[in-house]
CSV table of C-alpha atoms in Angstrom, one decimal:
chain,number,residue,atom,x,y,z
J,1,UNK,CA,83.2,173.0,195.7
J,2,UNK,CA,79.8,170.9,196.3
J,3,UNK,CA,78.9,172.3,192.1
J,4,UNK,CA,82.3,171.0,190.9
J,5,UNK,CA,81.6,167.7,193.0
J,6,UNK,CA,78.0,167.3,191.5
J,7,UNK,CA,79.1,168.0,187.7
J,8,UNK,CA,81.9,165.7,188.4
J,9,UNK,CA,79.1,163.1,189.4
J,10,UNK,CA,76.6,163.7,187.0
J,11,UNK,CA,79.7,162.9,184.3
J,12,UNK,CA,80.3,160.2,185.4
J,13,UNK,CA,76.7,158.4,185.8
J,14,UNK,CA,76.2,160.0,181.9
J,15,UNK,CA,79.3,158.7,180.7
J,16,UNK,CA,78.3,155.6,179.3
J,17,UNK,CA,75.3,157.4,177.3
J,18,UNK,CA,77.8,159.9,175.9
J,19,UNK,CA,79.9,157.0,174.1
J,20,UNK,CA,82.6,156.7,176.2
J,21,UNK,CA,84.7,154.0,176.0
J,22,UNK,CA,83.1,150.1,176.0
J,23,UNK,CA,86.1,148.7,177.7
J,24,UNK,CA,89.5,149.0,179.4
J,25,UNK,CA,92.0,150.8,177.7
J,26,UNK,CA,94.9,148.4,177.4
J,27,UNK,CA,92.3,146.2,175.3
J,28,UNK,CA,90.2,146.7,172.4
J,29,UNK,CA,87.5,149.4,172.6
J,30,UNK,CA,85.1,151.3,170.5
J,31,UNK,CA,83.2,154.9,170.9
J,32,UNK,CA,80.2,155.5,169.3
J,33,UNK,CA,79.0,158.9,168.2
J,34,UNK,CA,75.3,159.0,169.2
J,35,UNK,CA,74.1,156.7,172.0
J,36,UNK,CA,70.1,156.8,170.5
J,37,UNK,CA,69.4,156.7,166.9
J,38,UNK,CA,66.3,156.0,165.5
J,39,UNK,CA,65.6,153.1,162.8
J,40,UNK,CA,66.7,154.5,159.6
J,41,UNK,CA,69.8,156.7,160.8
J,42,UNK,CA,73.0,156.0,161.1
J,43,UNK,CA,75.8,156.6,164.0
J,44,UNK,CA,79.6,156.6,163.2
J,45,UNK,CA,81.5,154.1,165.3
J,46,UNK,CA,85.3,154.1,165.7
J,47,UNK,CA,87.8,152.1,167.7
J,48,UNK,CA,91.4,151.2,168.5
J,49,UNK,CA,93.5,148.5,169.9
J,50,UNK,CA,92.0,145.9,167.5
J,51,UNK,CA,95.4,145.1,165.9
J,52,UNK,CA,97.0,146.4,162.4
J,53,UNK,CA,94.7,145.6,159.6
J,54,UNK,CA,92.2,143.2,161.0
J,55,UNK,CA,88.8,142.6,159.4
J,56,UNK,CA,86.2,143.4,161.9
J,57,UNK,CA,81.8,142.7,162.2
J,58,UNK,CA,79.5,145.8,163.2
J,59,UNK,CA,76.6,144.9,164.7
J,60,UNK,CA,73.5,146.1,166.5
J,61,UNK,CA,72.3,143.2,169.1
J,62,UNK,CA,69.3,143.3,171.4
J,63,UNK,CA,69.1,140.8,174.8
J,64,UNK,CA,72.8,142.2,175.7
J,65,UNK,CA,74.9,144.6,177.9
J,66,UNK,CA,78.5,145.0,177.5
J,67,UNK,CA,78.8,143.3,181.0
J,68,UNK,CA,77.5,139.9,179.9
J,69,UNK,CA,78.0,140.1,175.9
J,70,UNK,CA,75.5,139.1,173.2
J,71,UNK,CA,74.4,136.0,175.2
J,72,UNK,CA,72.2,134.5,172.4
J,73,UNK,CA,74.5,134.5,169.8
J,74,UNK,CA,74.0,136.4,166.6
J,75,UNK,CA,70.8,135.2,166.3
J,76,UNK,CA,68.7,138.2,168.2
J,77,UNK,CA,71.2,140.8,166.5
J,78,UNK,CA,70.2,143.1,162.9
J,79,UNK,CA,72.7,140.7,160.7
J,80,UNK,CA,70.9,141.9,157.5
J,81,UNK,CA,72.1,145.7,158.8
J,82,UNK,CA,75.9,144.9,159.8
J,83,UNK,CA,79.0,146.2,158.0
J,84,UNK,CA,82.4,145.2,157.9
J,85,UNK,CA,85.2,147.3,158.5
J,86,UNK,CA,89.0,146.7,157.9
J,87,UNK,CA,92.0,148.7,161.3
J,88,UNK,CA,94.2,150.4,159.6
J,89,UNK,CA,98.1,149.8,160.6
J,90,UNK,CA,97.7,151.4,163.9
J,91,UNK,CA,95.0,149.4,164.9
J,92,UNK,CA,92.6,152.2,164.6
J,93,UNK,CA,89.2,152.1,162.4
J,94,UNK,CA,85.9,154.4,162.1
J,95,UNK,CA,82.7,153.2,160.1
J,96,UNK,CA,79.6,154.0,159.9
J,97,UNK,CA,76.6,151.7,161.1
J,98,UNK,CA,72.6,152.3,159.6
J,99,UNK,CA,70.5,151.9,162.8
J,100,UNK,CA,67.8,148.4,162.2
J,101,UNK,CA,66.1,147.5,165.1
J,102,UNK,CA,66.9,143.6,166.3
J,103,UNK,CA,64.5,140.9,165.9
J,104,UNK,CA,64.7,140.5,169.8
J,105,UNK,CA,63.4,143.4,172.4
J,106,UNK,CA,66.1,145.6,173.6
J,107,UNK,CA,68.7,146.2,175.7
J,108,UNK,CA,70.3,146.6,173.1
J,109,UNK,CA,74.3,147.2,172.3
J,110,UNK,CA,76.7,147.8,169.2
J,111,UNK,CA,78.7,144.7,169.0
J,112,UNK,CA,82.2,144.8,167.3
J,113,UNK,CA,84.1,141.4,166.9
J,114,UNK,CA,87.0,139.8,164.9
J,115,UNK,CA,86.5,138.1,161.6
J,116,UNK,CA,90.0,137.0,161.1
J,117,UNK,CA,93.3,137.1,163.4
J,118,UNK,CA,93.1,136.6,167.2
J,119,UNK,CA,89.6,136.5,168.7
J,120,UNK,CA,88.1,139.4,170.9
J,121,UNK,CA,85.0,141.8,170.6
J,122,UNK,CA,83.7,145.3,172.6
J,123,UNK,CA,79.9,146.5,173.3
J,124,UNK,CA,78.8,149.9,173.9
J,125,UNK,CA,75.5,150.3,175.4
J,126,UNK,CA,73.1,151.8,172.5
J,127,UNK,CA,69.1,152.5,172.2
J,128,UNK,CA,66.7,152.2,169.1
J,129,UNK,CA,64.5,154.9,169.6
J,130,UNK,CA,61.0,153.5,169.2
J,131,UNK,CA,62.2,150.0,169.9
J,132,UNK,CA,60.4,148.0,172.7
J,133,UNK,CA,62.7,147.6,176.0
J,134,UNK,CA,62.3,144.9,178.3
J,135,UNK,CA,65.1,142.9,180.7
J,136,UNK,CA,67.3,140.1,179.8
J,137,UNK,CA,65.7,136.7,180.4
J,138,UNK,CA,66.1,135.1,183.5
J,139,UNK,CA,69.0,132.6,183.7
J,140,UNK,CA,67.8,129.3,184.8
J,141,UNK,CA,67.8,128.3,188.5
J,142,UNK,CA,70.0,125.9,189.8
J,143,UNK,CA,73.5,125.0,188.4
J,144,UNK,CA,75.6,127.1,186.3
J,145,UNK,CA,78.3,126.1,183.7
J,146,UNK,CA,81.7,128.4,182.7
J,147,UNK,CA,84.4,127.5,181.2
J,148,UNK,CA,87.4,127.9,183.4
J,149,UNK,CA,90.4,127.3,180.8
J,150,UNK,CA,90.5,127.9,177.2
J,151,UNK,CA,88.7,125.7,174.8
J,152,UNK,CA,91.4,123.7,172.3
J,153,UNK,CA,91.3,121.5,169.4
J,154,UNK,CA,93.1,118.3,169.4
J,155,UNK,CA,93.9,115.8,166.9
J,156,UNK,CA,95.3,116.2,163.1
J,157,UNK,CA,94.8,115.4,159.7
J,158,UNK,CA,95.3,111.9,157.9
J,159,UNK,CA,96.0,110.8,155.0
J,160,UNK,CA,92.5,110.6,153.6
J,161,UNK,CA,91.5,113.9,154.6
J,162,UNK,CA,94.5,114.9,152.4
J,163,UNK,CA,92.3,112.8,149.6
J,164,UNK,CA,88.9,114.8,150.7
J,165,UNK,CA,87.5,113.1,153.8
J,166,UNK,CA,85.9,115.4,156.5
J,167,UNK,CA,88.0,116.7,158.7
J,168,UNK,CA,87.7,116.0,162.5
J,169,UNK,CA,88.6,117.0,165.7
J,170,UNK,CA,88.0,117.3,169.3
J,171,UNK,CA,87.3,120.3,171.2
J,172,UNK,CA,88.7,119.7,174.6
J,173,UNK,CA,87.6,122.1,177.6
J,174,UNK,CA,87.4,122.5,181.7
J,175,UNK,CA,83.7,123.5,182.6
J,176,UNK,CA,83.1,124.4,186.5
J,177,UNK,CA,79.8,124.6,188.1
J,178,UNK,CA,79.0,127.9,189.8
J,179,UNK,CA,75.3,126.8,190.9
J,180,UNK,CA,73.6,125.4,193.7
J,181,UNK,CA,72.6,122.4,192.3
J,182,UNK,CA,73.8,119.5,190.6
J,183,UNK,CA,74.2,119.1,186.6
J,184,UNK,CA,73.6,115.9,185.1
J,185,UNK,CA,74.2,114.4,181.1
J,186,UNK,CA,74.5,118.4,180.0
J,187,UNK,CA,73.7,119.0,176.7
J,188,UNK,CA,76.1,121.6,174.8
J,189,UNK,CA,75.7,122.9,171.3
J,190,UNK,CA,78.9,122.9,169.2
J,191,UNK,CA,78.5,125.5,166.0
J,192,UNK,CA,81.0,125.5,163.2
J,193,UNK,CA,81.5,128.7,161.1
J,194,UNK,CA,83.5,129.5,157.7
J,195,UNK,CA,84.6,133.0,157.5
J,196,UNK,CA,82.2,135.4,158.2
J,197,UNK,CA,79.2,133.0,157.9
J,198,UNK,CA,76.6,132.3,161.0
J,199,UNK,CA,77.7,129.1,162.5
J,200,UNK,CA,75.5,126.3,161.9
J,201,UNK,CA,74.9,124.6,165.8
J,202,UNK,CA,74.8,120.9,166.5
J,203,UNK,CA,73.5,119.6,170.0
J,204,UNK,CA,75.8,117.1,171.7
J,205,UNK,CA,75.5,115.8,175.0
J,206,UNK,CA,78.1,114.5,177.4
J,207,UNK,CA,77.7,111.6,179.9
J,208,UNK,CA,78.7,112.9,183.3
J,209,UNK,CA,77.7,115.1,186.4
J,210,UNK,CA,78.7,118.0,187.4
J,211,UNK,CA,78.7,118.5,191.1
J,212,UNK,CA,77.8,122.2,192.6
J,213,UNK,CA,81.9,123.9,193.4
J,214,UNK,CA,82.8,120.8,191.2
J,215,UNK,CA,84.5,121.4,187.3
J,216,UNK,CA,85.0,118.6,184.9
J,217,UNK,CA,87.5,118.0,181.9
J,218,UNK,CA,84.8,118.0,178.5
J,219,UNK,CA,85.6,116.4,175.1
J,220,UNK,CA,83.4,117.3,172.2
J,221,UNK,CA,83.7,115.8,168.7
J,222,UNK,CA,83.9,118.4,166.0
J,223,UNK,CA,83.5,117.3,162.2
J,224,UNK,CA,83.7,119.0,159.2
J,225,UNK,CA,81.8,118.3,155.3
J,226,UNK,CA,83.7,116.3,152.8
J,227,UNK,CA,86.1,118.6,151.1
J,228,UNK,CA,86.3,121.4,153.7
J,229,UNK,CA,89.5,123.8,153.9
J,230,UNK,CA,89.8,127.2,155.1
J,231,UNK,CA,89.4,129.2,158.2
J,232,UNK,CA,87.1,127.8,160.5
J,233,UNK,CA,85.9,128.8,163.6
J,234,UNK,CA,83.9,126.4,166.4
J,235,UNK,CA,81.7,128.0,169.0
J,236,UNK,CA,80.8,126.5,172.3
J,237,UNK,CA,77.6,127.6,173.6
J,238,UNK,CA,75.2,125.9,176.8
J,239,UNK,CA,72.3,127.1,178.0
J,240,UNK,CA,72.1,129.9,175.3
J,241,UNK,CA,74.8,131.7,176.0
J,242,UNK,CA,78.2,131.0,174.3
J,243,UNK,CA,81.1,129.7,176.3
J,244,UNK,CA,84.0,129.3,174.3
J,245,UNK,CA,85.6,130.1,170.5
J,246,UNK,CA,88.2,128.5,168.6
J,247,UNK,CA,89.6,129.3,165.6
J,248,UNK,CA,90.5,126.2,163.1
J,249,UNK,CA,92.5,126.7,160.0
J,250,UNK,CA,91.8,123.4,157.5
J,251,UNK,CA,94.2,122.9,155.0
J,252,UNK,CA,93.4,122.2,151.3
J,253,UNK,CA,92.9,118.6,149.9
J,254,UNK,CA,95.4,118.3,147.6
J,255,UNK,CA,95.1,114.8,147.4
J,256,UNK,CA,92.2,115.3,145.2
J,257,UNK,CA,94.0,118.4,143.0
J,258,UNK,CA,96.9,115.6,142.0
J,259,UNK,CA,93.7,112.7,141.2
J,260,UNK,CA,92.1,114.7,139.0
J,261,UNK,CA,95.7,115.8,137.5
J,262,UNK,CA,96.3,112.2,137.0
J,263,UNK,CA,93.6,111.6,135.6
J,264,UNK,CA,93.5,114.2,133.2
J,265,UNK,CA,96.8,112.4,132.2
J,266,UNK,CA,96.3,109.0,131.9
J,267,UNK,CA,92.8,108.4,130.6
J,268,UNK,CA,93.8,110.2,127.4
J,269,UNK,CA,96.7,107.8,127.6
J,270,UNK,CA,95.0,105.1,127.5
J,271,UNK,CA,92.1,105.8,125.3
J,272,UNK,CA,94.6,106.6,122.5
J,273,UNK,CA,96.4,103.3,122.9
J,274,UNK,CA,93.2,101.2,123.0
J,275,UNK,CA,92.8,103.2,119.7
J,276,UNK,CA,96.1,102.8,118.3
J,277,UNK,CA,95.4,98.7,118.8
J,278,UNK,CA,92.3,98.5,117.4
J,279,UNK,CA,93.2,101.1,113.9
J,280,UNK,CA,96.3,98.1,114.1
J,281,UNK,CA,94.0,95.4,114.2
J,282,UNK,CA,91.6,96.1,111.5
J,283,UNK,CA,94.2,97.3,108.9
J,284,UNK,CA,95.1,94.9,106.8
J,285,UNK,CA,99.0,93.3,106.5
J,286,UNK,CA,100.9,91.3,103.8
J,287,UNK,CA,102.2,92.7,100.2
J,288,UNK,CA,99.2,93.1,98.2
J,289,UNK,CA,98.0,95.1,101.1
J,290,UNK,CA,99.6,98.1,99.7
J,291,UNK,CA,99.5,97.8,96.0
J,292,UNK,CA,100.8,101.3,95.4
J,293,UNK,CA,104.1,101.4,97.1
J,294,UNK,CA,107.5,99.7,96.2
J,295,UNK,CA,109.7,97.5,98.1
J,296,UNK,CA,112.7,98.6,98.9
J,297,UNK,CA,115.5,95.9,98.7
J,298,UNK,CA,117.1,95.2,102.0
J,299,UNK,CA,120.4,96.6,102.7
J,300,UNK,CA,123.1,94.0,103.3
J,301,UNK,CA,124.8,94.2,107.3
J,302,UNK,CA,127.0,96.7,107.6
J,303,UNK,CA,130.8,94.9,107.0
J,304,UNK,CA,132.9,94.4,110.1
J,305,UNK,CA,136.6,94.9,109.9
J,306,UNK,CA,139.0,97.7,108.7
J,307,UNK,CA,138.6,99.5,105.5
J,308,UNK,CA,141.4,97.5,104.0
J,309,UNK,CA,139.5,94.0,104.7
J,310,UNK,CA,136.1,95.3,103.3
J,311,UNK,CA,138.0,96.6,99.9
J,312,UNK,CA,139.6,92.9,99.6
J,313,UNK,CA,136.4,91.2,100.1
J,314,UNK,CA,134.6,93.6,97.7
J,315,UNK,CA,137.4,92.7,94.7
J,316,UNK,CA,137.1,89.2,95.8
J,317,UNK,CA,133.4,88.8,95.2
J,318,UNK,CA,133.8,91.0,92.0
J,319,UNK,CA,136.3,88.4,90.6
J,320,UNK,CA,134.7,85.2,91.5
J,321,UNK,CA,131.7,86.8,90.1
J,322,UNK,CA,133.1,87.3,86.9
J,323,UNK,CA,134.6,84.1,86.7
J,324,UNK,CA,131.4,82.6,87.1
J,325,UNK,CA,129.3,84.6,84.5
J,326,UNK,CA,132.6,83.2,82.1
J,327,UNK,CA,132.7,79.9,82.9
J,328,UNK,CA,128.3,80.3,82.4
J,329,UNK,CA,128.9,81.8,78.8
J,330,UNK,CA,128.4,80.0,75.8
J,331,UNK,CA,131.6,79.2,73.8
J,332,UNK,CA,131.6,80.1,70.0
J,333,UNK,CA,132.1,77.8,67.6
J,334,UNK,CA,135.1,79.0,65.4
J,335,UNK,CA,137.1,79.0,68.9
J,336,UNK,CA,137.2,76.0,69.7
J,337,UNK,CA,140.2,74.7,71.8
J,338,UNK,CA,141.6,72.4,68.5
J,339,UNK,CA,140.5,75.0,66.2
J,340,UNK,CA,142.4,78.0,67.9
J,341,UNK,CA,145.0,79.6,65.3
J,342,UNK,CA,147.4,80.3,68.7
J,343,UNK,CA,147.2,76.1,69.5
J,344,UNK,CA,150.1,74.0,67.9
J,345,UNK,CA,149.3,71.8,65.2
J,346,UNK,CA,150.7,68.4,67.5
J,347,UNK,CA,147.9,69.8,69.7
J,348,UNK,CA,144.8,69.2,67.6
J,349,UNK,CA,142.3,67.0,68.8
J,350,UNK,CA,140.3,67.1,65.6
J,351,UNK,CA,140.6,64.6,62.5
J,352,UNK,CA,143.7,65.7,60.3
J,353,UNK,CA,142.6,67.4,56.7
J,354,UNK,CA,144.1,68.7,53.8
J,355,UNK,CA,145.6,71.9,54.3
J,356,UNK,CA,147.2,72.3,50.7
J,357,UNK,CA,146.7,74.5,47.6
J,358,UNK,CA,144.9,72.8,45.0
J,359,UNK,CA,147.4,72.2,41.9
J,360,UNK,CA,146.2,72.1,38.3
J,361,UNK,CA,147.2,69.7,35.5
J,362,UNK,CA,147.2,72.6,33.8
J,363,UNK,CA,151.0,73.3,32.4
J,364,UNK,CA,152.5,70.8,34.4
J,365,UNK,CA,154.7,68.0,33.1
């Protein structure tokens, strides 16, 4: 029994070398295939319980143990070197990672962390062969900060970030004190990231102390460029080791989408009416403006009535019309009113002549 009992032993202190599992198995968790690689090689690293089809970071950090996490941030792992990796439905993935040594001195670990859906990450303990190994720094003596509830972002947009104004808001957390001393004014560095980019870090401090067993309620501004939409995430990090995440989804200005639609719009608008007055302006008006065209004679307004009054009116105009281009005629002379052959003779206004034959003497008695 003692051989079974000392194999059984000697697993279990090589386990973590052999790439066992980085963390419990209800969470997420990653096994990698070599536990020392040399710069230049590459080890296959595979996981599950990430969630269906989530796009996850490979990385290899130094200054970190799976215990503790990458501490420093991003900054002392091999970003040039990292690969992206996408679970499958079940959850499940398996990549391969090139070995680079970190910029930092070792221990070193293969860090694995969300890009997009809920937050979470997994280290397995891993060795650059040929890489310098030295211990994590020493934490600094005195008081401690950790965050004891989870960090959240309060506040919404306005109306002018809906026109394009930077979006703002305030990361709200509890921090307790886990030292033996007193923390006074501490000064916190908030990070914002988009997408997969290396969050860019702003130091803010916050008027206050902290008293040793004591934890106090922490508001942080958080503000974004001019124009800013998508996903987002802010990072909370004190004395060089980050404390808190938290995702922020921005949505799109479309305030300024509908400006520049209006505007498209209406300047032409407006340019071609300015136009349209100044063409009307300059060009010239009155009848000998356009010699070459004929006026057309006005048409009279339309008669109201019924068809029967508009035919009576019509035949009265025609007949006082013709009465008047008679009376306007000229008389001729043989028809004169006393020289008419149809007048009676007692109606003759003229001087009375002669209307015999002549007679000749000629053979008379």
């Amino acid at each position: 029994m003692l051989p079974v009992k000392l194999a059984l032993l000697l697993a279990l202190v090589l386990a973590p070398l052999s790439g066992a599992p980085a963390v419990a198995a209800d969470g997420p968790r990653i096994e990698l295939s070599k536990a020392q690689a040399g710069t230049g090689g590459s080890i296959t690293v595979s996981g599950s319980g990430w969630g269906a089809e989530r796009l996850l970071m490979l990385l290899i950090c130094g200054q970190a143990v799976p215990a503790q996490g990458v501490t420093g941030g991003t900054n002392s792992c091999a970003n040039g070197d990292g690969r992206a990796v996408t679970t499958d439905t079940k959850g499940r993935f398996r990549r391969k990672l090139p070995v680079a040594e970190p910029p930092v001195p070792c221990p070193c670990v293969v860090h694995v962390a969300t890009v997009t859906g809920r937050k979470a990450a997994a280290d397995a303990i891993f060795m650059v062969a040929g890489h310098s190994v030295e211990p994590l720094p020493a934490e600094p003596a005195g008081g401690r900060l950790s965050v004891l509830t989870a960090a959240r972002l309060d506040g919404s947009g306005s109306l002018l970030t809906w026109f394009g104004a930077p979006p703002s808001r305030t990361l709200v957390f509890t921090v307790g004190n886990t030292g033996t001393t007193a923390i006074q004014n501490p000064v916190f560095e908030v990070g914002t990231a988009h997408g997969v980019f290396a969050p860019g870090w702003e130091e803010q401090q916050w008027r206050g102390t902290v008293a040793p067993g004591r934890k106090a309620r922490i508001s942080l501004p958080v503000e974004l460029s001019a124009g800013a939409h998508g996903d987002y995430t802010v990072s909370l990090k004190y004395g060089g080791k980050v404390l808190a995440e938290q995702p922020w989804g921005v949505g799109r200005p479309w305030g300024v989408t509908l400006f520049w639609i209006l505007l498209c719009l209406v300047v032409p608008a407006a340019l071609f009416r300015a136009g349209m007055a100044v063409v009307d302006r300059i060009r010239p008006h009155g009848p000998s403006a356009q010699p070459g065209r004929h006026r057309t004679r006005a048409r009279p307004p339309a008669a109201t009535g019924t068809t029967a009054d508009a035919f009576a009116s019509a035949t009265s105009t025609s007949a006082s019309a013709t009465s008047t281009s008679a009376s306007a005629a000229p008389a001729l002379p043989w028809f004169t009113p006393d020289s008419d052959p149809g007048t009676p003779a007692a109606g003759q206004l003229s001087a009375p002549h002669d209307d015999h034959r002549h007679r000749t003497t000629k053979g008379n008695p």
